[in-house]
Amino acid sequence: MMARSLGGGCAPLFRSTLSLLALCAALFMQSAAAEDGYELWLRYHPLPAEQRALYAPATSQLVMPTPSPTLVAAKDELLRGLNGLLSQRPASVERVSASGLIVGTPQSNPQIARLDVGLKGLAAQGYVIRHRRVDDQTVVVIAANDDVGVLYGVFHFLRLLQTQQPLGNLNVTESSRIQLRMLNHWDNLDRTVERGYSGFSLWDWHKLPDYLDPRYTDYARANASIGINATVLTNVNANATSLTAPYLEKAAALAKVFRPYGIRVFLTARFSAPVEIGGLKTADPADPGVQQWWKDKAAEVYKYIPDFGGFLVKANSEGQPGPQDYGRTHADGANMLADAVKPFGGIVIWRAFVYSHEQPDDRAKQAYDEFVPLDGKFRDNVLVQVKNGAIDFQPREPFHPLFGAMPKTPLAMEFQITKEYLGFATHLVYLGAFYEEVLRSDTYRPRQGSTVAKVLDGSVNNYAHTAIAGVANIGTDRNWSGAQFEQANWYAFGRLAWNPMLSSKDIAEEWVRMTFSNDPQFVKPVVAMMMKSHEAVVDYMTPLGLHHVMGRGHHYGPGPWVEGGPRADWTSVYYHRADAQGIGFNRTKTGSNAVAQYAPPVAAQFGDLKRVPEQFLLWFHHVPWDYRTQSGRILWDELVYRYTRGVDTVREMEGTWQGLAPFVDAERYQQVAAFLKIQENEAKWWRDASIAYFQTFSKRPLPAGFAPPEHSLDYYKSLEFPYAPGHH
Ligand code: BDP
């Protein structure tokens, strides 16, 4: 991604001394060899010679006029990629006289206007890559109806080279059914990042708008390369200051950098902003003065950012202000904002992650209970954004029962890429596998086959708007995401947002090839390691459907003993309900009946102790300690078995990685190895602490052959982490 400039910088200093020059050269070589992960998957290092020879003819000439900033960006990327991968710069020509590339839209490139490459009916930002005969030459055409599509096509073409795919007879047609593929940054104006484990916020608000960090461009390139086309710059726990003129000017500067890359900027709106920065006495959405304030504010925002996407709102949740403070509904609040941005083509994304001060009998039920009655009451430019599960980004959750239950309201998905509940950045957990599991879940609404993915892409209910959002894991760390393998989660999120039907395993393979190596001896074991990593974390943290048993507040490490405090549903004991008889949350008819929020066939399955998938056993059922699980082991033994299996899997992962040193540069190799060690230690900590705690209820011995916890329960309970990252 970046030119290494150390060598050049040395020369003037030591011009005269030969030995120092030699030292300089040595430093340069070292820096060229060391990799810190900054380049992400856009690591255009030279391909092996035989591969270069295969690709060289196809890229010898280039017909690509660049009448727009997006096309300039696309051409820059193409040249950068070819230069790096093939050490070749194609000759820019008006007509090909040898084989080469023809790139653009029918408007930008007259040759494409003359070719029939199948652009009719292609959705916005879609593209094709095809072989054609032009001027007696075989060329590769990368074409789209719009400039962003061309940029995406270029990234796709480069990916083919990066992953060493055969180029014979290319016939790619790609478009996304998900209109908004967006990152949600939980970034505060002081640059701390809520639930961020990769340094500080990339947005250097203090120096904006005058100084534009080059990283903003690299951020945009990385996102465009996977089809992400929207970014919410600010935290959902919003600060009204971000809507004041100086901050709008700063946001506009970022929007300007992102625009050529097809990325639209959104901001979070604090519901009480009219009071806090507008001097009004109320933020009641029924108040005409408040409505006018938001209309004026929207007009102001669009003056700064003409293609502003709209507002993302967290309201009446975890103490955030909202319409319910004034006796109004979520729809009243959302519609007021929707009316304000409507004249400018903006949208409002209203989050369904709500839970009020009055505690329901089961927090899992609240979003459904509050939102289903509002179906059909939202303006046509409102989307409701729903977390993947009903509790909160747990290592594993069943899909949220709202998916499929609001046929008249476009629902957006909210995944969490940052690993708040999954061991932070140092645990290697490939989330692609989990996203895929959720997207493929069948809601049975209105009928079998209505998967979450099909609800989201609008095909089930014909939604006018479609969106998938991910809470970003990006910060100022050189490697962007806090760990090399965290980049895979950003990557997989983007690829699945583009096409929710993709296989997470294929995505992992693509990413490994681009990020590390195409060598099958490396790719195969690493992909296998990634694919089992999610199951591993579930095993050592929350096996069999346990959830929300992390340390209080920061969510770091085990805390199944957490109890007391302001709200029952902020404790662990509320969720696991362990007692002398058994463990688990009874969400069936005899309990909270949350299960009834699912379509009848799903409810029947989840609600039946015999049929519930074992991965959700304790999510839906309170189960006796001696209940016989599918393995034949009783529940207690099965829990111990799974906790232990989780730790063992991490050890296997370490073993796999140890054998791979020859394929990776030392710097990245060592960081991954060190983090796996941390993960192993913490997995063991999770296992031991959980077993020590739950044993006080089960009062059963560990099954034969399983090691007892290393320390006493009191020891685990005594651990405190007041400065754990991400918690503010
Ligand atoms: C929880 C986080 C909290 C977020 C909240 C949300 O702990 O920091 O503000 O979700 O999504 O997972 O609003």
XYZ file of C-alpha atoms and ligand atoms in Angstrom:
741
model
C 0.000 0.000 0.000
C 2.763 2.378 0.744
C 6.079 3.123 -0.740
C 8.816 2.440 1.759
C 10.996 5.510 1.749
C 13.631 4.706 4.319
C 16.399 4.067 1.783
C 15.980 7.448 0.092
C 15.864 9.257 3.406
C 19.198 7.795 4.495
C 21.281 8.811 1.538
C 21.730 12.555 2.102
C 22.741 12.002 5.702
C 25.650 9.693 5.114
C 26.499 10.457 1.515
C 30.233 10.235 1.947
C 30.786 7.138 4.046
C 30.604 3.899 2.230
C 30.112 1.782 5.285
C 27.214 3.898 6.402
C 25.669 3.544 2.988
C 25.980 -0.179 3.375
C 24.227 0.099 6.706
C 21.556 2.136 5.025
C 21.057 -0.545 2.419
C 20.806 -3.152 5.114
C 18.182 -1.112 6.935
C 16.261 -0.665 3.745
C 16.273 -4.358 3.016
C 15.130 -5.131 6.483
C 12.320 -2.647 6.309
C 11.268 -3.943 2.914
C 11.146 -7.461 4.279
C 9.399 -6.659 7.527
C 5.673 -6.283 7.248
C 3.422 -4.728 9.813
C 0.102 -5.487 8.166
C -0.563 -1.917 7.047
C -1.093 -3.041 3.476
C -4.020 -5.267 4.490
C -5.194 -7.511 1.670
C -4.134 -4.917 -0.901
C -0.639 -6.260 -0.691
C 0.523 -6.090 -4.258
C 3.831 -7.876 -3.839
C 5.415 -9.429 -6.932
C 3.880 -12.704 -8.039
C 6.177 -15.624 -8.863
C 7.849 -15.242 -12.255
C 5.851 -17.958 -14.030
C 2.601 -16.394 -12.858
C 3.749 -12.971 -13.975
C 4.548 -14.359 -17.376
C 1.043 -15.791 -17.620
C -0.620 -12.493 -16.796
C 1.728 -10.121 -18.594
C 0.175 -10.319 -22.067
C -3.342 -9.622 -20.814
C -2.156 -6.388 -19.298
C 0.260 -4.992 -21.833
C -1.958 -2.122 -22.965
C -4.696 -0.130 -21.291
C -7.558 1.869 -22.748
C -8.971 3.807 -19.839
C -9.944 7.466 -20.098
C -10.411 9.014 -16.659
C -12.867 11.893 -16.803
C -13.880 11.596 -13.122
C -12.100 11.380 -9.758
C -13.475 7.859 -9.276
C -12.006 6.726 -12.567
C -8.721 8.374 -11.661
C -8.757 6.404 -8.414
C -9.609 3.214 -10.317
C -6.777 3.736 -12.771
C -4.304 4.573 -10.012
C -5.254 1.368 -8.251
C -4.968 -0.694 -11.391
C -1.533 0.685 -12.155
C -0.401 0.315 -8.590
C -1.607 -3.277 -8.532
C -0.089 -4.268 -11.861
C 3.127 -2.529 -11.061
C 3.408 -4.362 -7.762
C 2.150 -7.777 -8.795
C 3.614 -7.995 -12.276
C 6.268 -5.279 -12.225
C 4.578 -4.038 -15.325
C 3.000 -0.783 -16.288
C 0.625 -1.183 -19.215
C 0.983 1.328 -22.018
C -1.932 3.760 -21.983
C -3.379 3.790 -25.491
C -6.522 4.911 -27.265
C -6.947 1.686 -29.205
C -5.346 -1.637 -28.520
C -2.751 -2.915 -30.939
C -1.887 -5.846 -28.714
C -3.781 -7.669 -26.016
C -4.700 -5.547 -23.046
C -7.396 -4.051 -20.883
C -10.343 -1.853 -21.788
C -11.824 -0.258 -18.716
C -14.663 2.139 -18.001
C -18.322 2.944 -18.555
C -20.080 3.508 -21.875
C -19.859 7.229 -21.061
C -16.205 7.332 -20.153
C -14.862 4.947 -22.749
C -16.138 5.009 -26.354
C -14.855 1.504 -26.938
C -17.099 0.160 -24.209
C -20.049 2.040 -25.654
C -19.498 0.069 -28.866
C -19.102 -3.331 -27.212
C -21.937 -5.483 -26.032
C -20.658 -6.622 -22.666
C -23.991 -7.119 -20.953
C -24.382 -3.927 -18.987
C -28.106 -3.632 -19.520
C -30.065 -4.213 -16.361
C -26.970 -4.342 -14.200
C -27.698 -2.795 -10.793
C -25.920 0.359 -9.645
C -22.283 -0.266 -8.717
C -22.349 -3.629 -10.480
C -19.709 -4.553 -13.060
C -18.658 -7.104 -15.626
C -15.254 -8.519 -16.504
C -15.140 -10.288 -19.837
C -12.922 -11.372 -22.638
C -13.715 -9.827 -26.011
C -12.135 -9.522 -29.453
C -11.435 -5.861 -30.183
C -9.386 -4.565 -33.099
C -8.290 -8.134 -33.755
C -6.924 -8.456 -30.258
C -8.176 -10.461 -27.324
C -8.796 -8.027 -24.517
C -10.173 -8.051 -21.027
C -13.012 -5.595 -20.584
C -13.802 -4.248 -17.119
C -17.014 -2.301 -17.480
C -19.895 -0.877 -15.499
C -22.722 1.584 -15.879
C -21.261 3.879 -13.262
C -17.784 4.864 -12.184
C -17.921 3.166 -8.800
C -18.782 -0.076 -10.561
C -15.611 0.346 -12.608
C -13.578 0.837 -9.447
C -15.087 -2.323 -7.967
C -14.385 -4.195 -11.186
C -10.745 -3.119 -11.035
C -10.432 -4.406 -7.487
C -12.038 -7.668 -8.535
C -9.627 -8.032 -11.434
C -6.663 -7.375 -9.166
C -8.018 -9.938 -6.728
C -7.982 -12.526 -9.500
C -4.307 -11.814 -10.025
C -3.513 -11.641 -6.322
C -5.098 -15.030 -5.752
C -3.514 -16.405 -8.930
C -6.703 -17.358 -10.715
C -6.625 -18.434 -14.353
C -7.681 -15.607 -16.650
C -8.925 -17.773 -19.514
C -12.409 -16.877 -20.711
C -13.354 -14.408 -18.040
C -17.060 -14.047 -17.594
C -17.751 -12.193 -14.371
C -21.027 -10.389 -13.657
C -21.304 -8.924 -10.196
C -23.765 -6.680 -8.476
C -25.000 -6.409 -4.937
C -28.597 -6.666 -3.815
C -27.614 -4.875 -0.615
C -27.664 -1.174 -1.387
C -25.877 0.041 1.725
C -22.857 -1.893 2.877
C -21.769 0.150 5.782
C -19.343 0.453 8.626
C -20.520 1.854 11.935
C -17.660 3.489 13.784
C -18.229 3.763 17.503
C -15.699 6.588 17.506
C -15.892 9.452 19.950
C -14.840 13.017 19.224
C -11.952 12.681 21.707
C -10.684 9.816 19.491
C -11.403 7.062 21.969
C -13.288 4.204 20.393
C -16.061 2.484 22.291
C -15.312 -1.230 22.179
C -12.262 -0.475 20.072
C -9.141 -2.603 20.480
C -6.942 -1.211 17.743
C -5.787 2.108 19.082
C -7.559 5.395 18.677
C -10.034 6.659 16.138
C -8.677 7.220 12.666
C -10.533 10.526 12.521
C -8.174 13.175 13.730
C -10.930 15.682 14.460
C -8.604 18.225 15.954
C -6.536 18.524 12.779
C -9.478 18.276 10.431
C -10.444 19.814 8.078
C -7.011 21.272 7.297
C -4.898 18.166 7.593
C -5.970 15.072 5.693
C -4.099 12.061 6.978
C -3.103 9.845 4.022
C -4.646 6.971 5.944
C -8.075 8.318 5.083
C -7.397 7.464 1.467
C -6.053 4.030 2.290
C -9.124 3.440 4.457
C -11.317 4.346 1.509
C -9.348 2.102 -0.843
C -9.615 -0.846 1.512
C -13.344 -0.397 1.881
C -13.954 0.106 -1.813
C -11.978 -3.049 -2.538
C -14.651 -5.084 -0.751
C -17.652 -3.024 -1.792
C -18.268 -1.058 1.405
C -20.016 2.114 0.311
C -21.101 3.883 3.482
C -19.545 4.849 6.778
C -21.031 6.240 9.946
C -18.225 8.330 11.398
C -19.499 8.754 14.931
C -20.529 6.631 17.896
C -24.133 5.552 18.351
C -23.768 6.882 21.879
C -23.800 10.207 20.152
C -22.417 13.601 20.964
C -24.495 16.507 19.678
C -21.304 18.471 19.064
C -20.726 16.393 15.938
C -23.666 18.238 14.392
C -22.259 21.717 15.023
C -20.843 23.721 12.120
C -17.136 23.190 12.906
C -17.596 19.440 13.079
C -19.721 19.345 9.962
C -16.866 21.054 8.175
C -14.519 18.361 9.442
C -16.895 15.582 8.417
C -17.200 17.225 4.999
C -13.424 17.034 4.576
C -13.556 13.300 5.218
C -16.512 12.903 2.872
C -14.479 14.593 0.165
C -11.666 12.076 0.541
C -14.085 9.144 0.510
C -16.317 10.336 -2.343
C -14.177 9.122 -5.257
C -14.204 5.694 -3.644
C -17.985 5.534 -3.622
C -18.260 5.892 0.137
C -21.011 8.065 1.574
C -20.753 9.576 4.989
C -23.427 9.214 7.671
C -23.483 10.673 11.166
C -25.180 9.631 14.356
C -27.816 12.026 15.636
C -28.274 12.571 19.328
C -31.977 12.843 19.862
C -31.650 15.651 22.361
C -29.447 17.760 20.072
C -32.120 20.470 19.676
C -31.806 21.110 23.408
C -28.053 20.646 23.699
C -26.841 22.609 20.715
C -30.055 24.261 19.516
C -31.062 26.058 22.678
C -34.595 24.617 22.565
C -36.431 23.596 25.699
C -37.540 20.231 24.369
C -36.635 17.577 21.821
C -40.221 16.309 21.582
C -40.749 15.085 18.011
C -44.333 16.404 18.050
C -43.143 19.950 18.722
C -43.140 22.056 15.528
C -40.105 23.994 16.738
C -38.160 20.760 17.146
C -39.260 19.528 13.728
C -38.132 22.783 12.181
C -34.814 22.620 14.005
C -34.064 19.237 12.468
C -35.153 20.440 9.036
C -32.785 23.373 9.284
C -30.037 21.137 10.621
C -30.489 18.720 7.739
C -30.306 21.572 5.241
C -27.100 22.751 6.907
C -25.570 19.272 6.836
C -26.325 18.943 3.134
C -24.704 22.304 2.479
C -21.487 20.824 3.812
C -21.937 17.304 2.462
C -24.179 17.286 -0.623
C -24.266 13.487 -0.810
C -24.683 12.979 2.940
C -26.219 9.552 3.549
C -28.326 10.320 6.588
C -28.554 9.715 10.312
C -28.030 6.621 12.415
C -29.875 6.849 15.714
C -29.700 5.037 19.012
C -32.626 6.216 21.071
C -34.173 5.132 24.336
C -31.532 2.553 24.930
C -28.966 2.388 27.680
C -29.790 5.867 28.843
C -29.721 7.575 25.450
C -32.459 10.166 24.945
C -35.300 9.367 22.600
C -38.913 9.976 21.662
C -40.198 7.860 24.539
C -38.914 10.546 26.901
C -41.858 12.566 25.564
C -44.380 9.746 25.409
C -43.827 9.261 21.651
C -42.925 6.092 19.805
C -39.787 5.081 17.958
C -41.728 5.673 14.736
C -42.565 9.246 15.782
C -38.900 9.929 16.417
C -37.627 8.274 13.274
C -40.237 9.917 11.080
C -39.398 13.394 12.286
C -35.783 12.900 11.258
C -36.831 11.156 8.051
C -38.928 14.175 7.069
C -35.946 16.421 7.680
C -33.563 14.544 5.366
C -36.153 13.485 2.781
C -35.862 16.565 0.523
C -32.169 15.815 0.132
C -32.537 12.098 -0.525
C -31.283 11.118 2.923
C -32.337 8.188 5.026
C -32.676 7.474 8.709
C -31.373 4.276 10.202
C -33.086 3.701 13.501
C -31.601 1.066 15.762
C -33.741 -1.646 17.277
C -31.227 -2.265 20.053
C -33.486 -0.749 22.651
C -34.099 -1.482 26.186
C -35.727 0.853 28.549
C -35.492 1.588 32.191
C -38.440 -0.625 32.959
C -36.984 -4.071 32.896
C -38.995 -6.626 31.002
C -39.233 -10.230 32.167
C -36.676 -11.093 29.466
C -34.511 -8.529 27.751
C -34.328 -10.768 24.683
C -37.971 -9.942 23.981
C -37.899 -6.201 24.114
C -36.906 -5.161 20.601
C -39.502 -7.429 19.037
C -42.207 -6.291 21.432
C -41.511 -2.639 20.796
C -40.957 -2.725 17.050
C -43.380 -5.249 15.580
C -46.414 -3.089 16.460
C -44.738 -0.218 14.577
C -44.436 -2.138 11.305
C -45.932 0.002 8.553
C -45.707 3.177 10.622
C -42.300 4.342 9.431
C -41.669 6.754 6.561
C -40.354 5.216 3.366
C -36.861 6.549 3.999
C -36.413 4.799 7.334
C -34.571 1.543 7.904
C -34.622 -0.254 11.224
C -31.211 -1.683 12.091
C -31.339 -4.926 14.051
C -28.423 -6.655 15.758
C -27.798 -10.197 14.568
C -29.233 -11.571 17.797
C -31.663 -10.409 20.433
C -29.223 -9.983 23.300
C -25.980 -8.375 22.279
C -23.249 -9.617 19.944
C -22.596 -12.738 21.987
C -20.029 -15.267 20.732
C -23.013 -17.146 19.350
C -26.667 -16.168 19.251
C -29.696 -17.478 17.422
C -30.835 -15.008 14.747
C -32.920 -12.073 15.939
C -36.657 -12.854 15.821
C -37.325 -9.443 14.243
C -35.902 -10.671 10.939
C -38.930 -11.561 8.876
C -41.328 -10.102 11.407
C -41.533 -6.590 9.911
C -42.559 -7.097 6.298
C -43.428 -3.432 5.768
C -40.261 -1.976 7.243
C -36.867 -2.399 5.648
C -34.640 -4.091 8.197
C -30.886 -3.670 8.182
C -28.443 -6.091 9.774
C -25.999 -4.946 12.413
C -23.043 -7.245 12.920
C -20.211 -6.442 15.280
C -16.800 -6.741 13.682
C -14.916 -5.494 16.710
C -14.751 -8.353 19.194
C -16.278 -6.847 22.317
C -17.507 -10.169 23.651
C -15.021 -12.414 21.895
C -11.716 -11.785 23.582
C -10.868 -8.437 21.957
C -8.195 -8.240 19.259
C -5.817 -10.878 20.560
C -8.139 -13.869 20.159
C -8.030 -15.298 16.679
C -11.703 -15.694 15.844
C -12.800 -15.662 12.228
C -16.255 -14.154 12.312
C -17.064 -14.917 8.686
C -18.214 -18.345 9.769
C -20.598 -16.852 12.319
C -21.955 -14.200 9.941
C -22.652 -16.943 7.444
C -24.459 -19.008 10.087
C -26.741 -16.073 10.891
C -27.349 -15.063 7.275
C -28.327 -18.585 6.324
C -30.727 -19.085 9.233
C -34.252 -19.705 8.029
C -36.794 -17.317 9.535
C -39.722 -19.282 8.020
C -41.392 -15.919 7.530
C -43.588 -16.029 5.651
C -42.462 -19.471 4.510
C -39.587 -21.917 4.528
C -36.529 -20.660 2.679
C -36.917 -17.055 3.871
C -33.417 -16.868 5.230
C -32.113 -13.845 7.084
C -30.049 -13.042 3.969
C -33.193 -12.992 1.842
C -35.014 -10.809 4.317
C -32.094 -8.390 4.216
C -31.689 -8.289 0.458
C -35.348 -7.419 0.127
C -36.327 -10.468 -1.866
C -38.784 -11.740 0.749
C -40.670 -8.519 1.409
C -39.659 -6.378 -1.508
C -37.940 -3.792 0.657
C -37.173 -0.499 -1.058
C -34.003 -0.067 1.001
C -31.471 -2.714 1.937
C -28.482 -2.470 4.235
C -25.952 -4.473 6.183
C -23.862 -2.691 8.792
C -20.842 -3.809 10.786
C -19.433 -2.157 13.897
C -15.908 -1.402 12.750
C -12.730 -2.842 14.252
C -10.542 -0.169 12.732
C -8.212 2.200 14.541
C -4.814 3.841 14.467
C -2.809 0.647 14.979
C -0.435 0.136 12.067
C -2.261 -3.055 11.230
C -5.597 -1.177 11.367
C -7.558 -3.781 13.318
C -5.371 -4.616 16.302
C -4.227 -7.978 14.944
C -3.391 -9.471 11.573
C -6.297 -11.884 11.697
C -8.747 -9.172 12.715
C -8.363 -7.818 9.213
C -10.072 -10.972 8.007
C -13.213 -9.984 9.885
C -13.347 -6.572 8.228
C -12.740 -8.282 4.907
C -15.323 -11.027 5.427
C -17.883 -8.509 6.615
C -17.489 -6.489 3.428
C -17.603 -9.494 1.138
C -20.726 -10.873 2.820
C -22.403 -7.483 2.808
C -21.794 -7.400 -0.939
C -23.103 -10.907 -1.362
C -24.643 -12.558 1.715
C -24.729 -15.880 -0.121
C -20.944 -16.214 -0.343
C -19.225 -18.994 1.532
C -17.192 -17.782 4.471
C -14.629 -20.468 3.740
C -14.086 -19.180 0.210
C -13.763 -15.682 1.613
C -11.201 -16.860 4.148
C -9.200 -18.465 1.398
C -9.245 -15.324 -0.725
C -8.131 -13.262 2.225
C -5.323 -15.621 3.209
C -3.983 -15.685 -0.332
C -3.999 -11.917 -0.629
C -2.779 -11.183 2.871
C -0.103 -13.812 3.283
C 0.661 -16.346 0.599
C -0.793 -18.392 -2.227
C 1.221 -21.423 -1.278
C -1.225 -24.298 -0.734
C 0.927 -25.550 2.121
C 0.099 -22.322 3.890
C -3.407 -21.607 2.609
C -4.956 -24.931 3.532
C -3.968 -25.148 7.197
C -4.604 -21.459 7.816
C -8.088 -21.577 6.335
C -8.805 -24.706 8.376
C -7.571 -22.920 11.488
C -9.778 -19.912 10.779
C -12.819 -22.063 10.109
C -12.631 -23.783 13.467
C -11.757 -20.658 15.429
C -15.311 -19.455 16.001
C -16.445 -22.791 17.350
C -13.407 -22.733 19.629
C -14.242 -19.403 21.246
C -17.836 -20.483 21.750
C -16.529 -23.619 23.450
C -14.193 -21.913 25.863
C -16.446 -18.925 26.632
C -20.098 -19.778 26.168
C -20.706 -23.422 25.253
C -24.164 -24.873 24.612
C -25.959 -21.530 24.360
C -24.639 -19.805 27.474
C -24.371 -16.050 27.006
C -23.483 -12.736 28.618
C -21.157 -14.197 31.249
C -18.244 -11.815 30.663
C -16.578 -9.455 33.110
C -18.782 -6.534 34.062
C -18.629 -3.424 31.941
C -15.500 -4.084 29.926
C -16.594 -7.624 28.997
C -13.026 -8.875 29.276
C -12.574 -12.368 30.634
C -14.983 -14.622 32.473
C -17.476 -13.209 34.948
C -20.270 -15.758 35.359
C -20.518 -14.663 39.004
C -21.417 -11.054 38.129
C -24.566 -10.081 40.040
C -26.202 -7.095 41.702
C -25.779 -3.529 40.473
C -28.281 -1.261 38.791
C -30.047 -3.745 36.505
C -30.636 -7.470 36.649
C -30.138 -7.722 32.882
C -26.634 -6.312 33.233
C -25.560 -9.322 35.297
C -24.438 -12.793 34.335
C -26.604 -14.658 36.809
C -29.651 -13.223 35.036
C -28.608 -15.015 31.863
C -27.254 -18.362 32.998
C -29.618 -18.945 35.938
C -27.498 -21.733 37.373
C -28.934 -23.346 40.479
C -28.803 -26.674 42.254
C -31.066 -28.274 39.651
C -29.457 -27.082 36.468
C -28.489 -24.178 34.217
C -29.895 -22.103 31.356
C -32.570 -19.496 30.603
C -36.013 -20.964 30.173
C -37.381 -19.050 27.209
C -40.074 -21.623 26.435
C -43.798 -21.404 27.253
C -43.082 -22.350 30.843
C -40.519 -19.538 31.073
C -40.294 -16.124 29.401
C -41.746 -17.550 26.180
C -39.345 -15.489 24.066
C -39.352 -18.475 21.766
C -42.868 -17.514 20.649
C -41.391 -14.503 18.860
C -40.107 -16.834 16.154
C -42.248 -18.218 13.328
C -44.126 -21.330 14.504
C -41.817 -23.953 12.951
C -38.748 -22.248 14.443
C -40.458 -21.709 17.793
C -41.475 -25.360 17.848
C -37.901 -26.442 17.245
C -36.178 -24.042 19.641
C -38.843 -24.615 22.284
C -38.484 -28.384 22.296
C -35.728 -29.682 24.524
C -35.342 -32.690 22.287
C -35.148 -30.760 19.004
C -33.363 -27.537 19.874
C -29.947 -27.399 18.190
C -27.533 -28.149 21.006
C -25.615 -24.959 20.314
C -28.693 -23.092 21.656
C -29.656 -25.513 24.396
C -29.100 -23.215 27.365
C -30.253 -20.162 25.437
C -33.781 -21.504 25.463
C -33.924 -24.090 28.243
C -33.124 -24.499 31.890
C -31.613 -27.956 31.826
C -30.878 -30.370 34.708
C -27.209 -31.050 35.386
C -27.699 -34.741 34.704
C -29.596 -34.243 31.420
C -28.247 -36.593 28.761
C -26.840 -34.592 25.837
C -26.413 -35.901 22.294
C -22.921 -37.164 23.023
C -24.302 -39.418 25.759
C -22.562 -37.323 28.399
C -24.644 -35.642 31.091
C -24.912 -31.869 30.810
C -22.292 -31.107 33.452
C -19.757 -33.421 31.853
C -20.590 -32.040 28.433
C -19.946 -28.486 29.625
C -16.566 -29.485 31.037
C -15.825 -31.366 27.835
C -16.619 -28.355 25.659
C -14.718 -25.820 27.760
C -11.728 -28.117 27.528
C -12.167 -28.721 23.812
C -12.092 -24.975 23.265
C -8.705 -24.681 24.954
C -7.423 -27.714 23.059
C -8.489 -26.201 19.750
C -6.539 -23.050 20.499
C -3.509 -25.210 21.246
C -3.983 -26.924 17.912
C -4.161 -23.529 16.247
C -0.865 -22.590 17.865
C 0.644 -25.825 16.620
C -0.582 -25.133 13.107
C 0.884 -21.661 13.126
C 4.236 -22.842 14.457
C 4.726 -24.957 11.378
C 4.124 -22.013 9.090
C 7.010 -19.711 9.940
C 8.726 -20.285 6.575
C 5.760 -18.790 4.725
C 5.395 -15.537 6.668
C 7.605 -12.537 7.308
C 9.008 -12.523 10.809
C 7.128 -9.507 12.088
C 3.649 -10.746 11.280
C 4.548 -14.313 12.162
C 5.666 -13.332 15.616
C 2.714 -11.152 16.368
C 0.277 -13.903 15.447
C 2.252 -16.436 17.482
C 2.317 -14.150 20.533
C -1.385 -13.426 20.276
C -2.191 -17.133 19.994
C -0.290 -17.636 23.234
C -2.387 -14.930 24.879
C -5.477 -16.602 23.491
C -4.407 -19.961 24.877
C -3.829 -18.515 28.328
C -7.111 -16.665 28.278
C -9.034 -19.645 26.934
C -7.694 -21.671 29.829
C -8.638 -18.867 32.210
C -12.177 -18.905 30.798
C -12.397 -22.671 31.124
C -11.013 -22.874 34.604
C -12.962 -19.959 36.043
C -16.229 -21.120 34.484
C -15.803 -24.674 35.716
C -14.820 -23.497 39.196
C -17.899 -21.299 39.376
C -20.514 -23.604 37.907
C -19.238 -26.500 39.980
C -20.511 -24.686 43.055
C -24.002 -25.346 41.665
C -23.612 -28.706 39.959
C -21.724 -30.080 42.945
C -20.371 -32.765 40.675
C -16.830 -33.962 40.154
C -15.042 -33.332 36.893
C -15.290 -36.292 34.554
C -12.278 -38.607 34.662
C -9.218 -37.329 32.865
C -10.152 -33.623 32.984
C -7.803 -31.351 34.884
C -9.278 -29.331 37.746
C -9.144 -25.524 37.553
C -5.686 -24.192 38.228
C -6.818 -21.672 40.864
C -9.609 -21.268 43.354
C -12.857 -19.571 42.433
C -11.975 -16.738 44.799
C -8.828 -16.103 42.867
C -10.712 -15.760 39.575
C -13.296 -13.517 41.192
C -10.609 -11.285 42.618
C -9.165 -10.337 39.234
C -9.900 -6.772 38.204
C -9.195 -4.905 35.000
C -10.044 -1.278 35.533
C -8.143 -0.211 32.423
C -9.333 -2.851 29.974
C -9.515 -1.166 26.571
C -12.640 -0.082 24.784
C -14.666 0.690 27.877
C -15.448 4.313 28.596
C -23.276 -2.968 23.653
C -22.027 -2.252 24.020
C -22.192 -0.780 24.179
C -22.953 -0.216 22.995
C -24.256 -0.953 22.846
C -25.010 -0.543 21.600
O -21.546 -2.809 25.219
O -20.913 -0.218 24.302
O -23.175 1.134 23.138
O -24.020 -2.320 22.707
O -24.946 -1.278 20.632
O -22.851 -4.153 23.053
O -25.693 0.478 21.579
